[in-house]
PDB file of C-alpha atoms in Angstrom:
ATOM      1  CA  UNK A   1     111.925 167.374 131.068  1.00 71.00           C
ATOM      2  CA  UNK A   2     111.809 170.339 128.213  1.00 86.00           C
ATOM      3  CA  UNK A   3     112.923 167.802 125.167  1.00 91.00           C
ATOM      4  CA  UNK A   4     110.111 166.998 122.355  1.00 94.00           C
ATOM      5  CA  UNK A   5     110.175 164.637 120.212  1.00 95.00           C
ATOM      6  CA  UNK A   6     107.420 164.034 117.653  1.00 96.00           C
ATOM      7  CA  UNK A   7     107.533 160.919 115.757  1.00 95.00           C
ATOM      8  CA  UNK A   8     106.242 160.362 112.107  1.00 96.00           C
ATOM      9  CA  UNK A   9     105.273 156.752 111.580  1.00 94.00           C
ATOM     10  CA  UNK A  10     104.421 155.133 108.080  1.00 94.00           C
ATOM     11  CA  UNK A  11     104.365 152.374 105.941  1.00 94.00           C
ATOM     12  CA  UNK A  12     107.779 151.570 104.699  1.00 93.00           C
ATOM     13  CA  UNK A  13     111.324 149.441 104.980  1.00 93.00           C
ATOM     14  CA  UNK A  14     112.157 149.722 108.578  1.00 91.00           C
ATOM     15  CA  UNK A  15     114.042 152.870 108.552  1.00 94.00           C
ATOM     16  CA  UNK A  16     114.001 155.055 111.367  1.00 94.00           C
ATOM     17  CA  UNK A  17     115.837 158.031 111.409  1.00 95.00           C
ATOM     18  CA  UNK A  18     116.107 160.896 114.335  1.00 95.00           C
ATOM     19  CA  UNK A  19     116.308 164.809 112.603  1.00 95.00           C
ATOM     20  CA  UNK A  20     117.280 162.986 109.238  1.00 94.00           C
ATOM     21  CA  UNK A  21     120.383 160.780 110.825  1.00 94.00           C
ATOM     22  CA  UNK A  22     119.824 156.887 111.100  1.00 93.00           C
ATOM     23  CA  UNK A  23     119.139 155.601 114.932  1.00 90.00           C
ATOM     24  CA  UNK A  24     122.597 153.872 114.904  1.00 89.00           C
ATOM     25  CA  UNK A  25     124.580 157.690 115.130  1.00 91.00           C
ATOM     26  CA  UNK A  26     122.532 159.007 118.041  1.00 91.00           C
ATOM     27  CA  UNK A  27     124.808 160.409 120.599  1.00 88.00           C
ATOM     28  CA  UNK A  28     126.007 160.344 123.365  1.00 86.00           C
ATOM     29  CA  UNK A  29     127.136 156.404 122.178  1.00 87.00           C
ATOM     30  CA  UNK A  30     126.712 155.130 125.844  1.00 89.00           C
ATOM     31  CA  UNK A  31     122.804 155.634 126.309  1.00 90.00           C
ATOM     32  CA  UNK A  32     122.829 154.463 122.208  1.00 90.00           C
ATOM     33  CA  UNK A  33     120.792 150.956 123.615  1.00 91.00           C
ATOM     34  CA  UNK A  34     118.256 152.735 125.717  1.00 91.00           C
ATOM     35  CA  UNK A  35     116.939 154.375 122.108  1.00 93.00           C
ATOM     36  CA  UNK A  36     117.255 151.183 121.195  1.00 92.00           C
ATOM     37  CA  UNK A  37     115.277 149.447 123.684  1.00 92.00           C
ATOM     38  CA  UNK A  38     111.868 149.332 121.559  1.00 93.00           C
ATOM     39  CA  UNK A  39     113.743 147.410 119.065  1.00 92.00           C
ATOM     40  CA  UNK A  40     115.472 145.211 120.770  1.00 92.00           C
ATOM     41  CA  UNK A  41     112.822 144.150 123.200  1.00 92.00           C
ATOM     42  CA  UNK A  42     109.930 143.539 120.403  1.00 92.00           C
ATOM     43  CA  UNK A  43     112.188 142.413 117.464  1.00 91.00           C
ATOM     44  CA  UNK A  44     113.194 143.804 114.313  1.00 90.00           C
ATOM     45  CA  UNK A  45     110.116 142.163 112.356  1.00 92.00           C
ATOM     46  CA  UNK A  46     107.519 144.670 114.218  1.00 90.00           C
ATOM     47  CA  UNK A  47     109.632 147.247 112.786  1.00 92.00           C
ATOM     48  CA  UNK A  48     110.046 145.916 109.463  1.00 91.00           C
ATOM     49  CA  UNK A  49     107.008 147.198 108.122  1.00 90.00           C
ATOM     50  CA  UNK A  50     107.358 150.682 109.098  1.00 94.00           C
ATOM     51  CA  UNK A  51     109.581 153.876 108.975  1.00 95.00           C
ATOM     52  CA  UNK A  52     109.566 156.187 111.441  1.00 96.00           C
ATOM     53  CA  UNK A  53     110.878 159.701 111.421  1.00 96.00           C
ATOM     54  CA  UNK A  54     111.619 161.495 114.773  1.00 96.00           C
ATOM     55  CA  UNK A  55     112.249 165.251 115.166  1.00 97.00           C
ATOM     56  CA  UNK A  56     113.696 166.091 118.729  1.00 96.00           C
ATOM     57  CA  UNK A  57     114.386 169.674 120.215  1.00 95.00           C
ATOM     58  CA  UNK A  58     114.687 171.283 123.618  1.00 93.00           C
ATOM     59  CA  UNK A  59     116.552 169.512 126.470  1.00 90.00           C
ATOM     60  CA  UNK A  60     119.850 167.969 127.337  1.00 91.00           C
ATOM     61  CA  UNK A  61     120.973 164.777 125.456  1.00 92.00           C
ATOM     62  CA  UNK A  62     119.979 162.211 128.455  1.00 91.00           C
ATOM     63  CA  UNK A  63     116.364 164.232 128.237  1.00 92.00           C
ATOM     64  CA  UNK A  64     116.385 164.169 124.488  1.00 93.00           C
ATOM     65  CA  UNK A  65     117.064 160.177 124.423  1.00 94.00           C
ATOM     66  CA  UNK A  66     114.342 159.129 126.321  1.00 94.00           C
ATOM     67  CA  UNK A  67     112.279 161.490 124.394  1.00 94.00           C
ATOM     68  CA  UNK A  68     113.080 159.527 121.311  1.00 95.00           C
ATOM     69  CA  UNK A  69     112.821 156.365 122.571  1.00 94.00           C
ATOM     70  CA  UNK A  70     109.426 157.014 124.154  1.00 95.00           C
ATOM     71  CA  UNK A  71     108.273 158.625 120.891  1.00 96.00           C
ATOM     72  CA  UNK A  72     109.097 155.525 118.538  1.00 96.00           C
ATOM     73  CA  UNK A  73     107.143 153.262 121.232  1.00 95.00           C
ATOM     74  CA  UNK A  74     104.115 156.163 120.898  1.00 95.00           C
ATOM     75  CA  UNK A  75     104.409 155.749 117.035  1.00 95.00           C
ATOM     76  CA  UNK A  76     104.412 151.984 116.824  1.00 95.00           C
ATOM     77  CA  UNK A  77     101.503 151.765 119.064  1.00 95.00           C
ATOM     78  CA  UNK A  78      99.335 154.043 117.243  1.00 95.00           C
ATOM     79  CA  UNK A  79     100.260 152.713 113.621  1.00 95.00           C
ATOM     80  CA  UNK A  80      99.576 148.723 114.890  1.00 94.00           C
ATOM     81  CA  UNK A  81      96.304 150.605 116.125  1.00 93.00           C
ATOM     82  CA  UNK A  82      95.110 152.544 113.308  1.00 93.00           C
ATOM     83  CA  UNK A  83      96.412 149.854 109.826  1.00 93.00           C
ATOM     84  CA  UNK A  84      97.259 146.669 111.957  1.00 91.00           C
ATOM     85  CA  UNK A  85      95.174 145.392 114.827  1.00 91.00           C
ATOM     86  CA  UNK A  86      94.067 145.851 117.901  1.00 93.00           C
ATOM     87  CA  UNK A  87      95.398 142.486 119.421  1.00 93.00           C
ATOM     88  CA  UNK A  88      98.740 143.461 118.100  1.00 92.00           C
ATOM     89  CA  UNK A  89      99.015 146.511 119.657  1.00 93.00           C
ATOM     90  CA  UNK A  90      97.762 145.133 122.655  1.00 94.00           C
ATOM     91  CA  UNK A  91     100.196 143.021 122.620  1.00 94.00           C
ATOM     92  CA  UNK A  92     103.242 145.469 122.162  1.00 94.00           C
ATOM     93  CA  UNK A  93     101.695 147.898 124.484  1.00 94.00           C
ATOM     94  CA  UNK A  94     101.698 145.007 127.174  1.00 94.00           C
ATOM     95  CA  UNK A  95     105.713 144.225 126.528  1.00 94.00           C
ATOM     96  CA  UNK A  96     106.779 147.672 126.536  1.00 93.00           C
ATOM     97  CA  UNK A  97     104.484 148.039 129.744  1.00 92.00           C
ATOM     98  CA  UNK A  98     106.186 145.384 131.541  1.00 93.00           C
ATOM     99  CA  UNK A  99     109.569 146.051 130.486  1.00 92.00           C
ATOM    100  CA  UNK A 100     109.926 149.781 131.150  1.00 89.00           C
ATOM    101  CA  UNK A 101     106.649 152.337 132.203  1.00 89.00           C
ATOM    102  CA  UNK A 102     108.361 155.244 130.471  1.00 89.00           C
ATOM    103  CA  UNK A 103     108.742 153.999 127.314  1.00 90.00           C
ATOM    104  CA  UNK A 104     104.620 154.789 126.903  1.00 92.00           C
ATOM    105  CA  UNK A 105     104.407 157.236 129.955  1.00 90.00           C
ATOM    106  CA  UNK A 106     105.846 160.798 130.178  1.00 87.00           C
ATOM    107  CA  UNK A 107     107.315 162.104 133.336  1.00 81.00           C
ATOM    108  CA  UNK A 108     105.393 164.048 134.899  1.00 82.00           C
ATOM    109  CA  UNK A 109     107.708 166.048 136.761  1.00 79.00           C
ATOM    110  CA  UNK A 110     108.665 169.544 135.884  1.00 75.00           C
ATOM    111  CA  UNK A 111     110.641 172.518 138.179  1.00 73.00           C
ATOM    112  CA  UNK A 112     108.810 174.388 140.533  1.00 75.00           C
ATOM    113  CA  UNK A 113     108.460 178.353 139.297  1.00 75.00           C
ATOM    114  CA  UNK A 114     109.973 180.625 141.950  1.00 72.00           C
ATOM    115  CA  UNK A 115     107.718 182.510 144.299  1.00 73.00           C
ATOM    116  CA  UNK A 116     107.160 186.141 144.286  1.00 74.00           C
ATOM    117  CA  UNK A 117     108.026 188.084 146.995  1.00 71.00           C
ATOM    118  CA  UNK A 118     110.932 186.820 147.942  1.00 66.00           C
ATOM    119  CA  UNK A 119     114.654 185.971 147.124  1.00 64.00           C
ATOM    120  CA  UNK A 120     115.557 182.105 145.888  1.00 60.00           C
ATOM    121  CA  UNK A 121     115.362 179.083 148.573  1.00 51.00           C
ATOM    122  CA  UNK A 122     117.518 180.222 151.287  1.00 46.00           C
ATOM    123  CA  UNK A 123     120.380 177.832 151.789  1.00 41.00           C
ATOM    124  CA  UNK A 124     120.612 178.657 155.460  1.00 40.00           C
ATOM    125  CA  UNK A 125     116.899 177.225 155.968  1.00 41.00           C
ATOM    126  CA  UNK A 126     118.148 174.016 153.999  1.00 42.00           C
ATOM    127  CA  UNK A 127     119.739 170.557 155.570  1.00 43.00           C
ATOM    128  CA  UNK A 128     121.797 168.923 153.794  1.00 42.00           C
ATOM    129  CA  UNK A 129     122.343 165.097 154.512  1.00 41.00           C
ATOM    130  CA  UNK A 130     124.556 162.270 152.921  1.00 40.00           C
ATOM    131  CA  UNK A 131     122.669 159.344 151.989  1.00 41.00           C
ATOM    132  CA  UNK A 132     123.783 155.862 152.360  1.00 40.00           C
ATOM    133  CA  UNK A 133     124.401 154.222 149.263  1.00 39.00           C
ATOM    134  CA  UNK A 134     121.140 152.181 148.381  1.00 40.00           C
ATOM    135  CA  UNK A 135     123.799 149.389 146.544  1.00 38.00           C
ATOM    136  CA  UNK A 136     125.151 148.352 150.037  1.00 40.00           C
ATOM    137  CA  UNK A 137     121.674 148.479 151.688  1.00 43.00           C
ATOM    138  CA  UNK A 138     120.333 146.284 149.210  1.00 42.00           C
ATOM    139  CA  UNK A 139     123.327 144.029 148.953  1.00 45.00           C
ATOM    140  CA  UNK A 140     122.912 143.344 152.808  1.00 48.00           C
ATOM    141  CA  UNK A 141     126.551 144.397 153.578  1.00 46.00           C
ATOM    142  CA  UNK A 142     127.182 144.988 157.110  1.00 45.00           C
ATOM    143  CA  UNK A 143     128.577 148.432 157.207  1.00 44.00           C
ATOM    144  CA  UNK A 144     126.649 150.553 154.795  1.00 42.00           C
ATOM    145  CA  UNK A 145     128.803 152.557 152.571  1.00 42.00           C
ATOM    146  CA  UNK A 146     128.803 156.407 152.033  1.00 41.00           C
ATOM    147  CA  UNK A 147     127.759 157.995 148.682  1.00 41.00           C
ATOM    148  CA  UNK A 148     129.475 161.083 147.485  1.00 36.00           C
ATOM    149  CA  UNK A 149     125.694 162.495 146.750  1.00 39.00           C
ATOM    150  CA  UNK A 150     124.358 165.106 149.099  1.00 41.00           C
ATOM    151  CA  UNK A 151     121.021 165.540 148.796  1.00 44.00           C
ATOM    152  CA  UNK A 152     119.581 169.271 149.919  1.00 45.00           C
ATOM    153  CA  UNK A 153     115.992 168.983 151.844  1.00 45.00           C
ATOM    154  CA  UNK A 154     114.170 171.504 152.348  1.00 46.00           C
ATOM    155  CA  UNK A 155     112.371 171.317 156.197  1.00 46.00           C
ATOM    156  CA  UNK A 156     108.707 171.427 154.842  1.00 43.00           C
ATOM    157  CA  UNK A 157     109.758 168.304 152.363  1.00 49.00           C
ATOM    158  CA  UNK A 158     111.008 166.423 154.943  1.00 53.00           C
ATOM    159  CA  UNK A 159     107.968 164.173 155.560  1.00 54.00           C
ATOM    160  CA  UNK A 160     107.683 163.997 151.120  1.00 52.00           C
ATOM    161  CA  UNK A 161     111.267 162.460 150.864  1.00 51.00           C
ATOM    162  CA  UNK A 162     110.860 160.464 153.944  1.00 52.00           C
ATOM    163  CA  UNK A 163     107.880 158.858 152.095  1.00 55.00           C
ATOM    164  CA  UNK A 164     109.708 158.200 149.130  1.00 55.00           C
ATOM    165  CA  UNK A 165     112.991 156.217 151.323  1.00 56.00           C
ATOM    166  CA  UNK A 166     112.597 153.002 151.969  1.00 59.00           C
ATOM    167  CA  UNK A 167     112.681 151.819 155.713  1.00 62.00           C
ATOM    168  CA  UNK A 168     116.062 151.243 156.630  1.00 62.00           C
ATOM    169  CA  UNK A 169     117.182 154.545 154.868  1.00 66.00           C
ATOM    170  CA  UNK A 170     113.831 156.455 156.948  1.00 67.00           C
ATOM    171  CA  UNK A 171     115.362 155.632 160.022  1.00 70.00           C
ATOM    172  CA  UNK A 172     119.450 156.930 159.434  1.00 70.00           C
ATOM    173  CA  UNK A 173     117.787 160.083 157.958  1.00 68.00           C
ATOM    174  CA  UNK A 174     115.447 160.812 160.545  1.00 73.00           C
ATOM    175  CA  UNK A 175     118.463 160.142 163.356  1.00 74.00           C
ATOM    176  CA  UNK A 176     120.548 162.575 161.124  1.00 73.00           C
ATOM    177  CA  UNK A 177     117.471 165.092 161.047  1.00 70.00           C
ATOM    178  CA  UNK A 178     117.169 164.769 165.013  1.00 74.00           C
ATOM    179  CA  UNK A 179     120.575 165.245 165.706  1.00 73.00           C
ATOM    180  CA  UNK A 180     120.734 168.676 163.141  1.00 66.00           C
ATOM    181  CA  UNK A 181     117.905 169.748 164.769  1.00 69.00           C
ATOM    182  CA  UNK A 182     119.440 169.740 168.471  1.00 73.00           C
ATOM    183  CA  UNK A 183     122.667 171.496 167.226  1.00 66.00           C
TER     184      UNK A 183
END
């Protein structure tokens, strides 16, 4: 949520390099495709045209990533808007859009400060509850599966997460609530 990346789009070959290293070296290798993901979903000839230069800074490497990748859409965009046209960059906008929000629309969220007057959330005035995997809810099984996640709820977000669980997961949660609550 702290990463920046600023990205530097011109006229050019179709280079696009991240603080002076080609695209192809950024690391960590597994999330290498979601940097990618501009490319590969509106085709090598939309970048053809163009280089882009990205400088990134602040974050961890997942945060860093998606600042990059969300950066090159950004540049692309406004280059096809400002020495292209605007059906074109309608255009990409719209497939970038459809594919994946983030790729033109930060994320908003960012940690809460502490408050004064007092010591850090209290861990006694917490509840902690085990979710059910979402996989095996979705997939219909039978007998839900455990995940190893443990998700800590404060009581005044109760009714916030409950709005954010789907159904079937509002109902085990609120049982698990009730049954904390008498005990």
């Amino acid at each position: 949520k702290t990463a920046t990346a600023v990205a530097y789009c011109k006229e050019g070959r179709g280079s696009i390099k991240v603080n002076g290293a080609p695209l192809e070296l950024v690391q960590p290798e597994t999330l290498r495709y979601k940097v990618l993901e501009p490319i590969l979903l509106l085709g090598k000839d939309k970048f053809a045209g163009v280089d882009i230069r990205v400088r990134v800074r602040g974050g961890g490497a997942t945060a860093q990533l998606y600042a990059i990748r969300q950066a090159i859409s950004k540049s692309l965009i406004a280059y096809y808007q400002k020495y292209v046209d605007e059906a074109s960059k309608k255009e990409i906008r719209d497939i970038l859009i459809q594919y994946d929000r983030t790729l033109l629309v930060a994320d908003p969220r960012r940690t809460e400060p502490k408050k004064f007057g007092g010591p850090e959330l209290q861990v006694s005035n917490n509840i902690t509850i085990y979710l059910f995997s979402t996989w095996s809810l979705a997939l219909g099984k039978e007998q839900p599966s455990y995940s190893n996640i443990s998700v800590t709820v404060n009581a005044l977000c109760r009714e916030y997460l409950l709005t954010v669980l789907s159904y079937r997961i509002q109902q085990s949660v609120i049982a698990i609530l009730d049954d904390f609550a008498r005990s």
